[in-house]
Amino acid sequence: MPEATVAHVRAAIQQVGYVPNRLAGGLASGRSRLVAALVPALASPVFLETLEALTQTLAAQGYQLMLGESGYDDADEIELLENLISRGPDGIVLTRVLESEAARQRLVRSGIPVVESWDLTTTPVDMLIGFSHEAVGARVAQAMHARGVRRPALITGNDPRAQRRRKGYAEELARLGLLLTAGVDAVGRAVSNPSLRSNGAVSAPIVDDPLSLLPTAVVDAPAPMGSGRRALADLLQRHPDIDGVFCSTDMLALGALTEARDRGIAVPDQLAVIGFGDHPIAADTSPSLTTVRIDGRRIGTQAAEWIMQRAAGQPVTDRIQDIGFDLIVRASA
């Protein structure tokens, strides 16, 4: 078409204020150019990088992102998924691995490309990019051990992923022999002494339930800084000898740092603190926060590319990716 004709058409469109009907265009092409993303909490800073990368990568190819907030309730999540499916998106991105079999089967029947993220499983609904929460917990336990912590504790949210980090943390602490040196369990009950080698050195026998030996404060997710303050205060009341605490989010860790400072507890000399998520202000706290960083931008970019690839009728071969994580060592531990 001649340039003069194109310019004339564009001028006419501007003059009448015509806006293309994307729904009609989607019906004609068989593609809605909408992608739905489901997060447990829109206010959570943990997923911001992922959502930003997802939005930018999709927008560059003419796609729009719909956001849904599921909370931490399986029933609400299934209802929200039904609403999203009814809108006919070209793909659905979940910031978790679905555990509800009903929800999994509903997505499979829909035929919509699905990317689960921020987690790992050997049986994804469709595509998956994430990391092992158990491995995160184990790595933090190793860092506590290397730091010289001998009475580790935990402040954790009650969501499933935080509980898997809790499991990995407790099991690795038990393997390292750090859960059996205390005389009380997580709720203050007396426990048996650790077994001894013939030379009197403490061994690290198998612990049937490491979680019961780990001083723990559980808070409702999503948890603000204040929950971290109250949780550390509770732990110190029950277990005044703790010298290290792993927090399931940076917000909880920031609250713990604040409570420790107000109590005159030196971090990290008297109490090591490690968070999760690498919040934007984690490097600027006093002391700066040691934390676990997840490449959320990589997750969002890859999820968008997979969805667009499938929407274009192209297969995805490498549909499960473990991107791992990084322990960012700063001043708090």
Coordinates of C-alpha atoms in Angstrom, one line a residue:
M1 CA 0.0 0.0 0.0
P2 CA 1.4 3.4 -0.9
E3 CA 2.7 5.6 2.0
A4 CA 0.3 8.4 1.1
T5 CA -2.6 6.0 1.4
V6 CA -1.4 4.6 4.8
A7 CA -1.0 8.2 6.1
H8 CA -4.5 9.1 4.9
V9 CA -6.0 6.0 6.7
R10 CA -4.2 6.8 9.9
A11 CA -5.4 10.4 9.8
A12 CA -8.9 9.3 9.3
I13 CA -8.6 6.8 12.2
Q14 CA -7.4 9.6 14.5
Q15 CA -10.1 12.0 13.4
V16 CA -13.0 9.6 14.2
G17 CA -11.3 8.3 17.4
Y18 CA -11.5 4.6 16.2
V19 CA -10.2 2.1 18.7
P20 CA -9.6 -1.5 17.4
N21 CA -11.8 -4.1 19.0
R22 CA -9.3 -6.5 20.5
L23 CA -12.0 -9.1 21.4
A24 CA -13.1 -9.3 17.8
G25 CA -9.5 -9.5 16.6
G26 CA -8.9 -12.3 19.1
L27 CA -11.9 -14.2 17.9
A28 CA -10.7 -13.9 14.3
S29 CA -7.2 -15.0 15.1
G30 CA -8.0 -17.6 17.7
R31 CA -5.8 -15.8 20.2
S32 CA -6.9 -13.4 22.9
R33 CA -3.5 -11.8 23.5
L34 CA -4.3 -11.9 27.2
V35 CA -2.2 -13.8 29.8
A36 CA -3.4 -14.4 33.3
A37 CA -1.1 -14.4 36.4
L38 CA -2.2 -15.7 39.8
V39 CA -0.3 -14.6 42.9
P40 CA -1.1 -15.3 46.6
A41 CA -0.7 -11.7 47.6
L42 CA -0.4 -8.7 45.3
A43 CA 1.2 -6.6 48.1
S44 CA 4.1 -9.1 48.5
P45 CA 7.4 -7.6 47.3
V46 CA 8.8 -11.1 46.6
F47 CA 7.0 -11.5 43.2
L48 CA 7.4 -7.9 42.0
E49 CA 10.4 -8.6 39.7
T50 CA 8.6 -11.6 38.2
L51 CA 5.4 -9.6 37.5
E52 CA 7.4 -6.7 36.1
A53 CA 9.4 -9.0 33.7
L54 CA 6.2 -10.9 32.7
T55 CA 4.4 -7.6 31.9
Q56 CA 7.3 -6.1 29.9
T57 CA 8.1 -9.3 27.9
L58 CA 4.4 -9.8 27.0
A59 CA 3.8 -6.1 26.2
A60 CA 6.7 -6.1 23.8
Q61 CA 4.7 -8.6 21.7
G62 CA 1.3 -7.0 22.0
Y63 CA 0.1 -9.1 25.0
Q64 CA -1.7 -7.8 28.1
L65 CA -1.4 -9.2 31.6
M66 CA -4.4 -9.9 33.9
L67 CA -3.6 -10.3 37.6
G68 CA -5.5 -12.3 40.2
E69 CA -4.9 -12.6 43.9
S70 CA -5.7 -16.0 45.5
G71 CA -4.6 -15.4 49.0
Y72 CA -3.5 -18.7 50.6
D73 CA -6.9 -20.5 50.2
D74 CA -7.2 -23.4 47.9
A75 CA -11.0 -22.9 47.5
D76 CA -10.6 -19.3 46.5
E77 CA -7.8 -20.2 44.1
I78 CA -10.0 -22.8 42.3
E79 CA -12.8 -20.2 42.0
L80 CA -10.4 -17.6 40.6
L81 CA -9.0 -20.1 38.1
E82 CA -12.5 -20.8 36.8
N83 CA -13.0 -17.1 36.3
L84 CA -9.7 -16.7 34.5
I85 CA -10.3 -19.7 32.3
S86 CA -13.7 -18.3 31.3
R87 CA -11.9 -15.3 29.8
G88 CA -10.0 -17.5 27.4
P89 CA -6.4 -16.3 28.0
D90 CA -3.6 -17.5 25.9
G91 CA -1.8 -18.7 29.0
I92 CA -1.9 -18.8 32.8
V93 CA 1.1 -18.2 35.0
L94 CA 1.0 -19.4 38.6
T95 CA 3.5 -18.3 41.3
R96 CA 3.3 -21.7 42.9
V97 CA 2.9 -25.4 42.2
L98 CA -0.7 -26.5 42.2
E99 CA -1.4 -29.1 44.9
S100 CA -5.2 -29.4 44.4
E101 CA -5.9 -32.3 42.1
A102 CA -9.2 -30.7 41.1
A103 CA -7.5 -27.5 40.1
R104 CA -4.8 -29.4 38.2
Q105 CA -7.4 -31.4 36.2
R106 CA -9.4 -28.3 35.5
L107 CA -6.4 -26.7 33.9
V108 CA -5.5 -29.8 31.9
R109 CA -9.1 -30.0 30.5
S110 CA -9.0 -26.3 29.6
G111 CA -6.1 -26.9 27.1
I112 CA -4.7 -23.5 28.1
P113 CA -0.8 -23.4 28.4
V114 CA 0.1 -23.2 32.1
V115 CA 3.4 -22.1 33.7
E116 CA 3.9 -23.0 37.4
S117 CA 6.7 -21.0 39.0
W118 CA 8.6 -20.2 42.2
D119 CA 8.7 -23.9 43.1
L120 CA 9.7 -27.4 41.8
T121 CA 7.9 -30.6 41.3
T122 CA 8.4 -33.7 39.1
T123 CA 4.8 -33.6 38.0
P124 CA 3.9 -30.1 36.7
V125 CA 0.6 -29.4 35.1
D126 CA 2.4 -28.2 32.0
M127 CA 5.5 -26.0 32.2
L128 CA 7.6 -25.2 35.3
I129 CA 10.4 -22.8 36.3
G130 CA 11.5 -22.5 39.9
F131 CA 13.7 -23.8 42.6
S132 CA 13.7 -26.1 45.6
H133 CA 12.5 -24.6 48.8
E134 CA 13.9 -27.5 50.8
A135 CA 17.3 -26.8 49.3
V136 CA 17.0 -23.2 50.3
G137 CA 16.4 -24.2 53.9
A138 CA 19.3 -26.6 53.9
R139 CA 21.6 -24.0 52.5
V140 CA 20.6 -21.5 55.2
A141 CA 21.3 -24.2 57.8
Q142 CA 24.8 -24.7 56.4
A143 CA 25.4 -20.9 56.6
M144 CA 24.3 -20.9 60.2
H145 CA 26.6 -23.7 61.0
A146 CA 29.5 -22.1 59.2
R147 CA 28.8 -18.9 61.1
G148 CA 29.2 -20.7 64.4
V149 CA 25.5 -20.7 65.4
R150 CA 24.8 -23.4 68.0
R151 CA 21.2 -22.6 69.0
P152 CA 19.3 -21.9 65.7
A153 CA 15.7 -20.9 65.5
L154 CA 13.1 -20.1 62.9
I155 CA 10.4 -17.5 62.2
T156 CA 8.2 -18.7 59.4
G157 CA 4.9 -18.0 57.6
N158 CA 2.3 -20.7 57.5
D159 CA 2.1 -21.0 53.7
P160 CA 3.2 -24.3 52.1
R161 CA 6.4 -23.0 50.5
A162 CA 7.6 -21.5 53.7
Q163 CA 6.9 -24.8 55.4
R164 CA 9.0 -26.6 52.9
R165 CA 11.9 -24.2 53.6
R166 CA 11.3 -25.0 57.3
K167 CA 11.5 -28.7 56.6
G168 CA 14.8 -28.4 54.7
Y169 CA 16.3 -26.1 57.4
A170 CA 15.3 -28.4 60.3
E171 CA 16.5 -31.6 58.5
E172 CA 19.9 -30.1 57.6
L173 CA 20.3 -28.7 61.2
A174 CA 19.7 -32.2 62.5
R175 CA 22.2 -33.7 60.1
L176 CA 24.8 -31.1 61.3
G177 CA 24.0 -32.0 65.0
L178 CA 22.6 -28.5 65.8
L179 CA 19.2 -29.5 67.1
L180 CA 20.3 -31.9 69.8
T181 CA 22.4 -29.6 71.9
A182 CA 19.4 -28.0 73.5
G183 CA 17.6 -29.4 76.5
V184 CA 14.1 -28.4 75.3
D185 CA 12.1 -28.9 72.2
A186 CA 10.3 -26.2 70.2
V187 CA 7.6 -25.7 72.8
G188 CA 9.8 -25.9 75.8
R189 CA 9.5 -29.5 76.7
A190 CA 12.6 -31.5 78.0
V191 CA 14.3 -33.7 75.4
S192 CA 16.8 -36.5 75.8
N193 CA 20.5 -35.8 75.6
P194 CA 22.3 -36.3 72.3
S195 CA 24.0 -39.6 71.9
L196 CA 27.7 -39.7 72.5
R197 CA 30.6 -41.4 70.7
S198 CA 32.9 -43.5 72.8
N199 CA 35.3 -40.5 73.1
G200 CA 32.5 -38.3 74.5
A201 CA 32.0 -36.2 71.3
V202 CA 28.5 -35.4 70.3
S203 CA 27.3 -37.4 67.4
A204 CA 24.4 -36.5 65.1
P205 CA 22.0 -39.4 65.2
I206 CA 18.9 -39.6 63.0
V207 CA 16.1 -37.5 64.4
D208 CA 12.6 -38.8 63.8
D209 CA 11.0 -35.3 63.9
P210 CA 13.6 -32.5 63.5
L211 CA 10.8 -29.9 63.4
S212 CA 9.8 -30.7 67.0
L213 CA 13.4 -29.8 68.2
L214 CA 13.6 -26.5 66.3
P215 CA 12.6 -23.4 68.3
T216 CA 10.0 -21.9 66.0
A217 CA 7.5 -19.1 65.8
V218 CA 4.8 -19.4 63.1
V219 CA 2.9 -16.4 61.8
D220 CA 0.1 -15.9 59.3
A221 CA 1.1 -15.2 55.7
P222 CA 1.6 -12.7 54.3
A223 CA 3.4 -11.2 57.3
P224 CA 4.4 -7.6 57.9
M225 CA 7.5 -6.4 59.8
G226 CA 5.5 -6.2 63.0
S227 CA 5.0 -10.0 62.9
G228 CA 8.8 -10.5 62.8
R229 CA 9.2 -8.3 65.9
R230 CA 6.6 -10.1 67.9
A231 CA 7.8 -13.5 66.7
L232 CA 11.4 -12.8 67.9
A233 CA 10.1 -11.5 71.2
D234 CA 8.2 -14.7 71.6
L235 CA 11.2 -16.9 70.7
L236 CA 13.4 -15.0 73.1
Q237 CA 10.9 -15.5 75.9
R238 CA 10.8 -19.2 75.4
H239 CA 14.4 -19.8 74.3
P240 CA 16.6 -17.0 75.6
D241 CA 19.7 -18.8 74.4
I242 CA 19.0 -18.7 70.7
D243 CA 21.9 -17.3 68.6
G244 CA 20.6 -17.5 65.1
V245 CA 17.2 -17.1 63.3
F246 CA 16.2 -17.9 59.8
C247 CA 13.1 -15.9 58.7
S248 CA 10.9 -17.1 55.9
T249 CA 10.7 -13.6 54.4
D250 CA 12.8 -10.5 54.4
M251 CA 9.9 -8.6 56.0
L252 CA 10.0 -10.9 59.0
A253 CA 13.8 -10.6 59.1
L254 CA 13.6 -6.8 59.1
G255 CA 11.2 -7.0 62.0
A256 CA 13.5 -9.3 63.8
L257 CA 16.4 -6.9 63.3
T258 CA 14.4 -4.1 64.7
E259 CA 13.4 -6.1 67.8
A260 CA 17.0 -7.2 68.3
R261 CA 18.2 -3.6 68.1
D262 CA 15.6 -2.3 70.6
R263 CA 16.6 -5.1 73.0
G264 CA 20.3 -4.3 72.7
I265 CA 21.1 -7.6 71.1
A266 CA 24.2 -7.3 68.8
V267 CA 23.6 -8.7 65.3
P268 CA 25.4 -10.8 64.2
D269 CA 27.6 -11.4 67.3
Q270 CA 24.8 -12.4 69.6
L271 CA 22.1 -13.2 67.0
A272 CA 22.6 -14.1 63.4
V273 CA 19.6 -13.2 61.1
I274 CA 19.0 -14.5 57.6
G275 CA 16.0 -13.7 55.5
F276 CA 14.5 -14.8 52.1
G277 CA 13.7 -12.8 49.0
D278 CA 16.4 -10.0 48.8
H279 CA 14.0 -7.1 49.4
P280 CA 15.1 -3.9 47.7
I281 CA 16.1 -2.4 51.1
A282 CA 17.9 -5.5 52.4
A283 CA 21.3 -4.1 51.4
D284 CA 20.6 -0.8 53.1
T285 CA 19.4 -1.9 56.6
S286 CA 21.6 -1.6 59.6
P287 CA 23.1 -4.1 59.7
S288 CA 22.6 -5.1 56.1
L289 CA 20.5 -8.3 55.7
T290 CA 22.0 -11.6 54.7
T291 CA 19.3 -13.2 52.6
V292 CA 18.4 -15.7 49.8
R293 CA 18.0 -14.2 46.3
I294 CA 15.8 -15.6 43.6
D295 CA 16.1 -14.4 40.0
G296 CA 12.5 -13.4 39.8
R297 CA 13.1 -11.5 36.5
R298 CA 14.3 -14.6 34.8
I299 CA 11.2 -16.5 36.0
G300 CA 8.9 -13.8 34.5
T301 CA 10.7 -13.5 31.2
Q302 CA 10.9 -17.3 30.7
A303 CA 7.2 -17.8 31.6
A304 CA 6.2 -15.1 29.1
E305 CA 8.3 -16.6 26.3
W306 CA 6.9 -20.1 26.9
I307 CA 3.4 -18.8 26.8
M308 CA 3.9 -16.9 23.6
Q309 CA 5.7 -19.8 22.0
R310 CA 2.8 -22.1 22.8
A311 CA 0.3 -19.5 21.6
A312 CA 2.1 -19.4 18.3
G313 CA 1.7 -23.2 18.0
Q314 CA 5.4 -24.0 18.7
P315 CA 6.3 -26.8 21.1
V316 CA 8.3 -26.2 24.3
T317 CA 10.8 -29.0 24.7
D318 CA 12.7 -28.0 27.9
R319 CA 9.6 -27.4 30.0
I320 CA 11.0 -27.8 33.5
Q321 CA 13.8 -25.5 34.6
D322 CA 15.5 -25.3 38.0
I323 CA 17.1 -21.9 38.3
G324 CA 18.5 -22.4 41.8
F325 CA 19.1 -19.5 44.2
D326 CA 21.9 -17.4 45.7
L327 CA 22.7 -16.8 49.3
I328 CA 23.6 -13.1 49.6
V329 CA 26.0 -12.8 52.5
R330 CA 25.8 -9.4 54.2
A331 CA 26.4 -8.1 57.7
S332 CA 23.6 -9.7 59.6
A333 CA 25.0 -13.3 59.4

